[in-house]
mmCIF file of N, CA and C in Angstrom:
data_model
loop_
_atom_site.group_PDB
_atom_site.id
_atom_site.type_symbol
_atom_site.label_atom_id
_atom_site.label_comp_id
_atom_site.label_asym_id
_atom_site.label_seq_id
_atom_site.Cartn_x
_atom_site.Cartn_y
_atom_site.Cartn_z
ATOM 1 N N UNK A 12 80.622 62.223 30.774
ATOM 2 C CA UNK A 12 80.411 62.945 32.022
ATOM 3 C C UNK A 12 79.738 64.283 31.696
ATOM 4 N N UNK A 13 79.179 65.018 32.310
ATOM 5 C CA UNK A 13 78.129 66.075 32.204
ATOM 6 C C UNK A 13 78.394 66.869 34.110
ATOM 7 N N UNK A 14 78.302 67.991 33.356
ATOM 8 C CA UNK A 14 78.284 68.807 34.593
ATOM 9 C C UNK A 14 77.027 69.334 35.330
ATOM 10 N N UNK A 15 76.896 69.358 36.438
ATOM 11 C CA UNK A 15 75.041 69.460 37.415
ATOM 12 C C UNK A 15 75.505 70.418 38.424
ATOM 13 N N UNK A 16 74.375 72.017 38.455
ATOM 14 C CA UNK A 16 74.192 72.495 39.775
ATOM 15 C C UNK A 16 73.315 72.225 40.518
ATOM 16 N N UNK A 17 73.800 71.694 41.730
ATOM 17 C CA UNK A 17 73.185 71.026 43.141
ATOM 18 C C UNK A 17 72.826 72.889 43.689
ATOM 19 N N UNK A 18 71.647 73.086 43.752
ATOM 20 C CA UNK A 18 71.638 74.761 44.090
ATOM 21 C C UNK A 18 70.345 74.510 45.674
ATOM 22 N N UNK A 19 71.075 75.126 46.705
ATOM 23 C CA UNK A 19 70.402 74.814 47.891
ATOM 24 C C UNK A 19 69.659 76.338 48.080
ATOM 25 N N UNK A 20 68.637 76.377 48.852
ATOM 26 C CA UNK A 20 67.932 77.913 49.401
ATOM 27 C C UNK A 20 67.864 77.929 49.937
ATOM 28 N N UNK A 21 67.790 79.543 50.718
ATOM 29 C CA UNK A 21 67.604 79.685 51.970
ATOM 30 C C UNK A 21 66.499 79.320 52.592
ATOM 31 N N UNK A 22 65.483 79.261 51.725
ATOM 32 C CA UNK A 22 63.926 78.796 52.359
ATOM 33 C C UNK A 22 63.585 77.559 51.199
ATOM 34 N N UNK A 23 61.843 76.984 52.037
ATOM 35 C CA UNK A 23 61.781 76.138 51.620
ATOM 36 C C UNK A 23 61.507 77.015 49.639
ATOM 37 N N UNK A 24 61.820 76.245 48.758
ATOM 38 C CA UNK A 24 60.725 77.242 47.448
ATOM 39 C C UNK A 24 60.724 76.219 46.308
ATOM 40 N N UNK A 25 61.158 74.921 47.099
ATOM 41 C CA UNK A 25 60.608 73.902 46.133
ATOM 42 C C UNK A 25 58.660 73.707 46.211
ATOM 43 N N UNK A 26 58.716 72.367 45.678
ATOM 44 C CA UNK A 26 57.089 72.003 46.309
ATOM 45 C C UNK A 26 57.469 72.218 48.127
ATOM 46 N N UNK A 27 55.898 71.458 48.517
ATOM 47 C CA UNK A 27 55.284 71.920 49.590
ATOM 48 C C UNK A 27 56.642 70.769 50.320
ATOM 49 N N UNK A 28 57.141 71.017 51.420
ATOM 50 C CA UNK A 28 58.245 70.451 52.363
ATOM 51 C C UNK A 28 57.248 69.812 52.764
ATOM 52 N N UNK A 29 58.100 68.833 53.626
ATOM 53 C CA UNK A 29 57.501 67.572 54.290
ATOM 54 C C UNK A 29 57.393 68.057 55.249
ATOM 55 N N UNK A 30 56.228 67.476 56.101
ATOM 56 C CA UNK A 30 55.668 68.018 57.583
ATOM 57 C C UNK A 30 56.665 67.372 58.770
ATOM 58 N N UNK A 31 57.068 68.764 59.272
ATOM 59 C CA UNK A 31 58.174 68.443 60.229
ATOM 60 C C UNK A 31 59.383 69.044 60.089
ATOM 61 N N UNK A 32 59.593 69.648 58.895
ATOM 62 C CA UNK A 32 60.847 69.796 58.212
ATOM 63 C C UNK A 32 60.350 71.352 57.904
ATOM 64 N N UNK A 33 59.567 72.307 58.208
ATOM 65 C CA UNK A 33 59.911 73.321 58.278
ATOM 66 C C UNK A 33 60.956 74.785 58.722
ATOM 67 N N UNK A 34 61.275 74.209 60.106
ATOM 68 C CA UNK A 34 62.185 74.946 60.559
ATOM 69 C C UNK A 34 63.476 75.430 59.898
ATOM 70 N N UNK A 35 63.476 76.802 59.928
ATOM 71 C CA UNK A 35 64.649 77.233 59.089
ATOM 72 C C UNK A 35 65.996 76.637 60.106
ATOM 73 N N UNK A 36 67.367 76.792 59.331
ATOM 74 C CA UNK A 36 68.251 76.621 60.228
ATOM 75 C C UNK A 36 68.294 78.246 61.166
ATOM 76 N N UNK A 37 67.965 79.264 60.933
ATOM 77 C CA UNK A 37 68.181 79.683 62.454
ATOM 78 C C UNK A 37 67.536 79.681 63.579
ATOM 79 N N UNK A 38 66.533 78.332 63.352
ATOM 80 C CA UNK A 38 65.949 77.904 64.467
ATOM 81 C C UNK A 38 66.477 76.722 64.847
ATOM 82 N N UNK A 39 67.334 76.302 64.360
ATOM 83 C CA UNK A 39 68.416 75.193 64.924
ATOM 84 C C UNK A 39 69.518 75.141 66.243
ATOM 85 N N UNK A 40 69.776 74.603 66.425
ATOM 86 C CA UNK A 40 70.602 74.269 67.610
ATOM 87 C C UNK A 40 72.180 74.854 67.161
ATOM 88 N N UNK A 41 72.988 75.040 67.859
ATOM 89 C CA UNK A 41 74.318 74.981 67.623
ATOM 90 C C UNK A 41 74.755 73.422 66.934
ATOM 91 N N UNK A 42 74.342 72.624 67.538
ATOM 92 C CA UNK A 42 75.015 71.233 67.466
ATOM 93 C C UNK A 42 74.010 70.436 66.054
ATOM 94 N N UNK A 43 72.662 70.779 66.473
ATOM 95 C CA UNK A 43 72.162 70.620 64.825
ATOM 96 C C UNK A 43 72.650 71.110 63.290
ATOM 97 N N UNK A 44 73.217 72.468 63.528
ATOM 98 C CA UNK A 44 73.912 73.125 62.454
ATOM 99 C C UNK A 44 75.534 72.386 62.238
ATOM 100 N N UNK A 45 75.903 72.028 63.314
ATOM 101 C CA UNK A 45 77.189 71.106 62.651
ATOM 102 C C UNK A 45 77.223 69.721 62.439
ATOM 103 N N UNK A 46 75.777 68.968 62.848
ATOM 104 C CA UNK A 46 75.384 67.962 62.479
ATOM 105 C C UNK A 46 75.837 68.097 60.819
ATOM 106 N N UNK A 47 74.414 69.157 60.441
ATOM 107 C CA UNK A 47 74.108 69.785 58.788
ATOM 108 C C UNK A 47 75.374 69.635 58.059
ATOM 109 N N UNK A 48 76.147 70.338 58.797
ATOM 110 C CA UNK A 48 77.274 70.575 58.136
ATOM 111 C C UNK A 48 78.283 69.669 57.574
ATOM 112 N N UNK A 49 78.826 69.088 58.740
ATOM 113 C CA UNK A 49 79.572 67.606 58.879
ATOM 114 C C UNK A 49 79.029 66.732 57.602
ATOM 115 N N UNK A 50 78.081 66.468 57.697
ATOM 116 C CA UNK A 50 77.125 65.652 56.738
ATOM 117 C C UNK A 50 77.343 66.351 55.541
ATOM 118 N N UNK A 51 77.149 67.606 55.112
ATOM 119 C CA UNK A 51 77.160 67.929 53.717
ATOM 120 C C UNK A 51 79.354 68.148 53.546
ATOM 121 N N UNK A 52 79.868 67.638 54.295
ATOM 122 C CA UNK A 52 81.164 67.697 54.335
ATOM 123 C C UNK A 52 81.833 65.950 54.026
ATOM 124 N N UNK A 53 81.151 65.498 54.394
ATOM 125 C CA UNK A 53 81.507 63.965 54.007
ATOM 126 C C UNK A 53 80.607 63.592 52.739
ATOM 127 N N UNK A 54 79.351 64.243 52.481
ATOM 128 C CA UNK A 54 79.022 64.006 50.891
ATOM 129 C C UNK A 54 79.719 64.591 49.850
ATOM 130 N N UNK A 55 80.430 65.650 50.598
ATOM 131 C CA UNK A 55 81.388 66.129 49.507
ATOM 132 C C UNK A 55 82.748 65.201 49.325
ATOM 133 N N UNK A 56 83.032 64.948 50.766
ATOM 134 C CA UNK A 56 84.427 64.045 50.512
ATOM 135 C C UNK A 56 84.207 62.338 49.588
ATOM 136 N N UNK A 57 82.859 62.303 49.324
ATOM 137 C CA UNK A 57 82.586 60.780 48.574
ATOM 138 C C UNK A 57 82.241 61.061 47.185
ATOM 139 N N UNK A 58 82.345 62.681 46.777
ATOM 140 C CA UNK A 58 82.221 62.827 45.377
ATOM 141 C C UNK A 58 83.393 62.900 44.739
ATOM 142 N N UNK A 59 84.589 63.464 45.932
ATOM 143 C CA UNK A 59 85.745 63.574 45.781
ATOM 144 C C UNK A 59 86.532 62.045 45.097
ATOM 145 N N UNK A 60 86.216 61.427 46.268
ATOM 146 C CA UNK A 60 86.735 59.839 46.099
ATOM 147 C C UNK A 60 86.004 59.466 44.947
ATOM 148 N N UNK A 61 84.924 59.512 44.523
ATOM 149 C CA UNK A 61 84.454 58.472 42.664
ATOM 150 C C UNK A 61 84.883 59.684 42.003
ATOM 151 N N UNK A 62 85.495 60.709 42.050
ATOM 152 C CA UNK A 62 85.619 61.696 40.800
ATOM 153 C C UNK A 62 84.661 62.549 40.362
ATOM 154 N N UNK A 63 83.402 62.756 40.908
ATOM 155 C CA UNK A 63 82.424 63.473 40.574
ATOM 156 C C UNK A 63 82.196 64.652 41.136
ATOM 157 N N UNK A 64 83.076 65.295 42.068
ATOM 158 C CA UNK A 64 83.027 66.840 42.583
ATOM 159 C C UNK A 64 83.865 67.666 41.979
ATOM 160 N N UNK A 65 83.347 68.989 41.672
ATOM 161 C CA UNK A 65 83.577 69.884 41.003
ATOM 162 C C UNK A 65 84.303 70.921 41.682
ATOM 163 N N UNK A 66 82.879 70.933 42.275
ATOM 164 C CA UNK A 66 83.224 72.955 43.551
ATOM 165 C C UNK A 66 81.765 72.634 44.255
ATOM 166 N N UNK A 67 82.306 73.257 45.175
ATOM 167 C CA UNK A 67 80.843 73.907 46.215
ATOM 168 C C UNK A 67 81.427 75.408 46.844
ATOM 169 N N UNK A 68 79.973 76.012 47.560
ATOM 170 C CA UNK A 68 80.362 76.970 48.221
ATOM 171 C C UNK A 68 78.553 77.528 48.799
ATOM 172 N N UNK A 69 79.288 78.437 49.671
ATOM 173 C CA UNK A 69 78.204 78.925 50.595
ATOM 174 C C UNK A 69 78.056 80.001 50.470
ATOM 175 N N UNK A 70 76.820 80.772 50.171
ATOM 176 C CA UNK A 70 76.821 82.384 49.440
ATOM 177 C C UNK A 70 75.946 83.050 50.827
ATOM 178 N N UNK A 71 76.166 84.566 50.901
ATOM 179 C CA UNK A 71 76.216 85.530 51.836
ATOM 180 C C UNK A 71 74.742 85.785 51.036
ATOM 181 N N UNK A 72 73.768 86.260 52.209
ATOM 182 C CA UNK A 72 72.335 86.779 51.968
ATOM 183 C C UNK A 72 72.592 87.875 51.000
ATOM 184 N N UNK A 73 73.819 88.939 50.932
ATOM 185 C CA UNK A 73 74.001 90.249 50.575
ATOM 186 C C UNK A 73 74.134 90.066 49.079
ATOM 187 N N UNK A 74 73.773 90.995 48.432
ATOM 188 C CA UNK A 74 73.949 91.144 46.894
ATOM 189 C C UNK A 74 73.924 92.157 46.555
ATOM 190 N N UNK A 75 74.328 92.472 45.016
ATOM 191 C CA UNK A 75 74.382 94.036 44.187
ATOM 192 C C UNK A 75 74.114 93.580 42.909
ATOM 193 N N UNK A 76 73.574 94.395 42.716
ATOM 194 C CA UNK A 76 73.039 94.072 40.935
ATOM 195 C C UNK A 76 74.183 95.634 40.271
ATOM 196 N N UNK A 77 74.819 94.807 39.090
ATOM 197 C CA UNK A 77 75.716 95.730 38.854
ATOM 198 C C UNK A 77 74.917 95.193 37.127
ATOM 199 N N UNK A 78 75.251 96.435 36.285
ATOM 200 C CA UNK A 78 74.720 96.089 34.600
ATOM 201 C C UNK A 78 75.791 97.340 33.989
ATOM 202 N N UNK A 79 75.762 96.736 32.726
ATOM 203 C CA UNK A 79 76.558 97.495 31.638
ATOM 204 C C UNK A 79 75.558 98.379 31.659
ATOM 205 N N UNK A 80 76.294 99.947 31.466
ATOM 206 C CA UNK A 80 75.034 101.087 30.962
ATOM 207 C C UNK A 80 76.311 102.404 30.114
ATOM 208 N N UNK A 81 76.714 101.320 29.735
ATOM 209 C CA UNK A 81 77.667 102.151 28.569
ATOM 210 C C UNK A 81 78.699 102.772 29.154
ATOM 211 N N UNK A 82 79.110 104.106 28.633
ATOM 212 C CA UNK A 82 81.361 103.921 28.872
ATOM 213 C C UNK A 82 80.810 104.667 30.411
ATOM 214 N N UNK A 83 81.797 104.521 31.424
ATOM 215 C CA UNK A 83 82.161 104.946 32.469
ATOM 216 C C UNK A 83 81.719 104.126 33.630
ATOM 217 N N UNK A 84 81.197 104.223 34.801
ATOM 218 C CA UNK A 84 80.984 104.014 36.094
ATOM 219 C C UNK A 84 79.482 103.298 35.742
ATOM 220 N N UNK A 85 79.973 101.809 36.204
ATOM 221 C CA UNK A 85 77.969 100.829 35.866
ATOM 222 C C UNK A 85 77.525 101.416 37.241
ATOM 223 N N UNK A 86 76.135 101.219 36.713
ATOM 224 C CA UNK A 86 75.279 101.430 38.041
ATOM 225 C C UNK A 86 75.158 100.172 38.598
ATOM 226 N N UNK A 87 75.245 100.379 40.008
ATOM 227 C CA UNK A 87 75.443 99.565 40.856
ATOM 228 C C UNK A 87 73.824 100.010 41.941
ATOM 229 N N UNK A 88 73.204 98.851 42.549
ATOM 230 C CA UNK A 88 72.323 99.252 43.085
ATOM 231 C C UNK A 88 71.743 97.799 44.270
ATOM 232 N N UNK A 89 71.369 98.171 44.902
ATOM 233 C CA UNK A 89 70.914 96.824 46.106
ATOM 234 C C UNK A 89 69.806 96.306 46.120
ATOM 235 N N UNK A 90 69.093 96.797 45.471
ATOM 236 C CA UNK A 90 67.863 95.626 45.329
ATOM 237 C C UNK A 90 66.959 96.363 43.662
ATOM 238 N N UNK A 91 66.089 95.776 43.660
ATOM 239 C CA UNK A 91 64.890 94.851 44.662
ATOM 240 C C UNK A 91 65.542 93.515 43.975
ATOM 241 N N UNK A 92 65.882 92.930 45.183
ATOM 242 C CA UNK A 92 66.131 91.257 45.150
ATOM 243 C C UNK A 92 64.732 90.463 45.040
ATOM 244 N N UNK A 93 64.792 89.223 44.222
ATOM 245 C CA UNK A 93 63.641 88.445 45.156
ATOM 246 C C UNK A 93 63.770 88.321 46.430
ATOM 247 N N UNK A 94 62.617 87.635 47.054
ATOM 248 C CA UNK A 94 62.127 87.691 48.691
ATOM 249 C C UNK A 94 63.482 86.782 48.664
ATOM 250 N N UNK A 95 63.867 87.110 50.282
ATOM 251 C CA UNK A 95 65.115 86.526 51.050
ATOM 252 C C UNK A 95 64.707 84.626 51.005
ATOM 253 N N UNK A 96 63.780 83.907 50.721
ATOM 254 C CA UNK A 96 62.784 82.609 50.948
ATOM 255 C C UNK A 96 63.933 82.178 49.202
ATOM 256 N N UNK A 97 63.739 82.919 48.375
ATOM 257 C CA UNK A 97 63.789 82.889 47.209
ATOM 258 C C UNK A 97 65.577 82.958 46.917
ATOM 259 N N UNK A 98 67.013 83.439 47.574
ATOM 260 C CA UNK A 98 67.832 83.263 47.337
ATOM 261 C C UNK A 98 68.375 81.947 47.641
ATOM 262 N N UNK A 99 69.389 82.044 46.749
ATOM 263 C CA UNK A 99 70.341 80.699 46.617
ATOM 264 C C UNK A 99 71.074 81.007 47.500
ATOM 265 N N UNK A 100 71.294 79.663 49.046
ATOM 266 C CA UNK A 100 71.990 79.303 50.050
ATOM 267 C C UNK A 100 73.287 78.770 49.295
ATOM 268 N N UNK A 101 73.806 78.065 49.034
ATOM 269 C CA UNK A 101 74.864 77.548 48.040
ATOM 270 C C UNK A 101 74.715 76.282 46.827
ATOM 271 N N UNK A 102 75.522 75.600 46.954
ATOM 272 C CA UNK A 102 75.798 75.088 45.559
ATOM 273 C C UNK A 102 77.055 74.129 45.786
ATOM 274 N N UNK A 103 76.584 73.129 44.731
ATOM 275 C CA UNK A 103 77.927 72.403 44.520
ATOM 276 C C UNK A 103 77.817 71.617 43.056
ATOM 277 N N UNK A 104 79.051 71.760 41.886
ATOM 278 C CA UNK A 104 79.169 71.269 41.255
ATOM 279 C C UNK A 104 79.486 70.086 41.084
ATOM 280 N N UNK A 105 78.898 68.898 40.243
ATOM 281 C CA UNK A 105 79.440 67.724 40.285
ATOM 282 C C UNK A 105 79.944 67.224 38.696
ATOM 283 N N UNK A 106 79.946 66.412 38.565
ATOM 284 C CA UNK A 106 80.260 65.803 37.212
ATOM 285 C C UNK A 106 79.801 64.751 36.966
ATOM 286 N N UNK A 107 79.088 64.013 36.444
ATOM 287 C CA UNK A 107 78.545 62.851 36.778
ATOM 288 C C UNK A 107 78.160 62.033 35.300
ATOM 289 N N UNK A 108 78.267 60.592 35.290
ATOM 290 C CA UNK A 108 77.746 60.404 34.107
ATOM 291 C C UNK A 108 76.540 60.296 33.690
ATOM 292 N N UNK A 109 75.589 60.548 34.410
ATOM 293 C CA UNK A 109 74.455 60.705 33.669
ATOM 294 C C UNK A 109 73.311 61.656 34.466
ATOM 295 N N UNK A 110 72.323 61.984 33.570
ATOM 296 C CA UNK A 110 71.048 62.780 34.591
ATOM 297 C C UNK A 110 70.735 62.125 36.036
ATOM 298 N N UNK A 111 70.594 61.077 35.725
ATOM 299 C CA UNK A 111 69.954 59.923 37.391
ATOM 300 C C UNK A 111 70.874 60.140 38.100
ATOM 301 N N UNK A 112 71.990 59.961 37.699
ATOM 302 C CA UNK A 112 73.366 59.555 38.738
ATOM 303 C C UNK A 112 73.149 61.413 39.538
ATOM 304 N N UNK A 113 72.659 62.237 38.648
ATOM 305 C CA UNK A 113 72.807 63.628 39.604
ATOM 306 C C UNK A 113 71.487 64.118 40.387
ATOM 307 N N UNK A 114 70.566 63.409 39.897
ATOM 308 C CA UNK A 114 69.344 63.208 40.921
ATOM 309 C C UNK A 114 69.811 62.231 42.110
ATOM 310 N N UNK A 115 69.895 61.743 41.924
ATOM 311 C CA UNK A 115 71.094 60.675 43.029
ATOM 312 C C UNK A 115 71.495 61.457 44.432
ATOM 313 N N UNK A 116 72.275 61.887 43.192
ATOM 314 C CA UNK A 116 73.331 62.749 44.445
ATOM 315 C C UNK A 116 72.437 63.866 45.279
ATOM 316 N N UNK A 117 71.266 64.387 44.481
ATOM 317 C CA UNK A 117 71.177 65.696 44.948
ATOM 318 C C UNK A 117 70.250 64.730 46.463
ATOM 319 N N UNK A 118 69.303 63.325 45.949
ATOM 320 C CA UNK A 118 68.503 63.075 46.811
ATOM 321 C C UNK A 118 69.311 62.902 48.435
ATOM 322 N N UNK A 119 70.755 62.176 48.370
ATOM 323 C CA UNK A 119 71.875 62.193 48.968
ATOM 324 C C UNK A 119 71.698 63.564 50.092
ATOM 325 N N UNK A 120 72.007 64.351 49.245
ATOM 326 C CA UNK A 120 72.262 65.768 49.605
ATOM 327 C C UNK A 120 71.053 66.082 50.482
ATOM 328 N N UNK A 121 69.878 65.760 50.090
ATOM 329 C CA UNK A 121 68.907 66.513 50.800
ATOM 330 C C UNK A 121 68.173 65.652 51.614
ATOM 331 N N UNK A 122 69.232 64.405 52.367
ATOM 332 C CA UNK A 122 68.667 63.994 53.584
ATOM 333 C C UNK A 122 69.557 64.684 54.443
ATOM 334 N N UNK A 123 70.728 65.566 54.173
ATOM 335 C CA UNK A 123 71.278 66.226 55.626
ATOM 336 C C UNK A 123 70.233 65.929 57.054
ATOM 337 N N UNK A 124 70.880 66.165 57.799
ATOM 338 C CA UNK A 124 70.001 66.175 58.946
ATOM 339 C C UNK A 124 69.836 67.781 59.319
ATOM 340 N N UNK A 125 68.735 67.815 60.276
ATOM 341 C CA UNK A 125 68.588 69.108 60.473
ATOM 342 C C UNK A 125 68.136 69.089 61.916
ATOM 343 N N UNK A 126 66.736 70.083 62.073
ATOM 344 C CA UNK A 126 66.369 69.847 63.770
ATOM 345 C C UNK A 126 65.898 68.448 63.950
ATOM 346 N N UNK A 127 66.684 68.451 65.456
ATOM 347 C CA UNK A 127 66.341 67.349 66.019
ATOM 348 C C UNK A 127 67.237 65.759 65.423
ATOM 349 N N UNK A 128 67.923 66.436 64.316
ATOM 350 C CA UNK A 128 68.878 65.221 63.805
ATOM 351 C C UNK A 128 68.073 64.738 62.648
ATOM 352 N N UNK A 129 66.913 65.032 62.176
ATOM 353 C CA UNK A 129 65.784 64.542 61.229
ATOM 354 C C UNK A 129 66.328 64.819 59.970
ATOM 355 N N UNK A 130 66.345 64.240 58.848
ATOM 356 C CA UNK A 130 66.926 64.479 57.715
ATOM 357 C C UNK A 130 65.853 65.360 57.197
ATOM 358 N N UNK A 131 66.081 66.516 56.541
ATOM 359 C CA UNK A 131 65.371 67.985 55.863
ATOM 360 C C UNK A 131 64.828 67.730 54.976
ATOM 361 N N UNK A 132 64.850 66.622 53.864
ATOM 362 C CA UNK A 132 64.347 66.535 52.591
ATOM 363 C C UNK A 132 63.811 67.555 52.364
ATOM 364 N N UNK A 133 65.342 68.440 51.757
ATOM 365 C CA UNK A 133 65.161 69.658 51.376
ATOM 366 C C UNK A 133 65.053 69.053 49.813
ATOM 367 N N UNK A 134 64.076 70.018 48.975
ATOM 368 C CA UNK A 134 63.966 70.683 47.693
ATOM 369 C C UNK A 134 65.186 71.308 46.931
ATOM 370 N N UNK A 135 66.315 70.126 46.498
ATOM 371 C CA UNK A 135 67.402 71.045 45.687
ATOM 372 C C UNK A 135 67.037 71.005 44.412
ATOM 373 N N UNK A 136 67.260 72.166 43.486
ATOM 374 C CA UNK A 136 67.211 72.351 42.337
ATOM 375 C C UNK A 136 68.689 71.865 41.627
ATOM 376 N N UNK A 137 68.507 71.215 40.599
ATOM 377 C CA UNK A 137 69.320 70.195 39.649
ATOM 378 C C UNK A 137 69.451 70.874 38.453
ATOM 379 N N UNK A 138 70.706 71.840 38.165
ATOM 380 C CA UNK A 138 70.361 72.054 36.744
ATOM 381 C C UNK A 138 72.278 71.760 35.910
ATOM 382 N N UNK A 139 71.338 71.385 34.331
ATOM 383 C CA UNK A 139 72.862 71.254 34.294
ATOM 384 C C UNK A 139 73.398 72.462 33.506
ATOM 385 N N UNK A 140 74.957 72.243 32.970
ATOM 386 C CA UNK A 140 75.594 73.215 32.383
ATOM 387 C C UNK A 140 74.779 73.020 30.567
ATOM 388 N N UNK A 141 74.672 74.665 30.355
ATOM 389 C CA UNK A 141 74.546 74.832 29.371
ATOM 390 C C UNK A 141 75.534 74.045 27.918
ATOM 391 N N UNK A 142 76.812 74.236 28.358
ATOM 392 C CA UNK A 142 77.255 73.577 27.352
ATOM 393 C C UNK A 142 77.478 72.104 27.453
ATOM 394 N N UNK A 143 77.054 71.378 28.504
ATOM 395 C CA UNK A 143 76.738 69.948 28.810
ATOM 396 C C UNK A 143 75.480 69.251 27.741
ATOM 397 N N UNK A 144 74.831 70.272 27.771
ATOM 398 C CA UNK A 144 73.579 70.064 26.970
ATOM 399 C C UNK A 144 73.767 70.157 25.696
ATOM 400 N N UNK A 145 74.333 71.326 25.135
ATOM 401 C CA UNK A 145 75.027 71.071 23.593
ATOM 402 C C UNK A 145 75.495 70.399 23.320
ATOM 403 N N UNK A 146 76.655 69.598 24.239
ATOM 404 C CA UNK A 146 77.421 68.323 23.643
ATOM 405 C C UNK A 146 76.636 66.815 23.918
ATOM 406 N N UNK A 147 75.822 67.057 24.539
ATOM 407 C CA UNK A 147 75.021 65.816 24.885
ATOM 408 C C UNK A 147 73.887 65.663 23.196
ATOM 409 N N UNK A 148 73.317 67.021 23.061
ATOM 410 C CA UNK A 148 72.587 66.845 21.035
ATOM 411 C C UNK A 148 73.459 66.489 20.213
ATOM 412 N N UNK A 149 74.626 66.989 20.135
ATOM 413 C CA UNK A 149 75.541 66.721 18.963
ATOM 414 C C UNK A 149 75.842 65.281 19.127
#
């Protein structure tokens, strides 16, 4: 088994989106957004059931860049972020036995539906854990 981040964005910033499938969700409906939701709530409950979910979660636009700058009080500061297109919407860890099996899932993942009920074939980025990869050479 090997561990995979399923990493979603706020905008499109994979390749070019499929025509039709532009609309951000806050041009969505009330009832389209819990379509979205529902749906990425029962793909979670079927990773649950084969054993392959980890964690997920949903991250806030807001950020702070905090860094070591030696003894006392780090500097803490609010940007410059990349463009808002460019942050990570959330995430979900899986476990899976192999690379395909987590392309799989992510393709899964990114028929959510969106406006109009249309599945988003959103652009998720697939990466795995660093130390997944060490034990996978050895």
């Amino acid at each position: 088994m090997a561990k995979y981040l399923l990493l979603k964005h706020y905008r499109h910033s994979g390749p070019k989106p499929v025509p039709g499938t532009e609309a951000m969700m806050d041009q969505w409906t009330p009832e389209e957004i819990t379509a979205h939701i529902e749906y990425m709530n029962r793909f979670a409950e079927k990773l649950v059931e084969s054993g392959e979910f980890v964690s997920e979660g949903a991250l806030s636009p807001e950020g702070t860049f905090v860094r070591y700058d030696g003894e006392g009080r780090p500097p803490v500061t609010d940007g410059p972020f990349a463009e808002t297109k460019d942050l990570i919407a959330g995430f979900m860890i899986i476990d899976v036995e192999s690379q395909e099996r987590a392309y799989e899932a992510a393709a899964e993942l990114s028929a959510a539906p969106g406006q109009g009920g249309r599945p988003i074939y959103e652009w998720l980025e697939v990466r795995p854990f660093f130390a997944e990869l060490q034990a996978t050479a050895e």
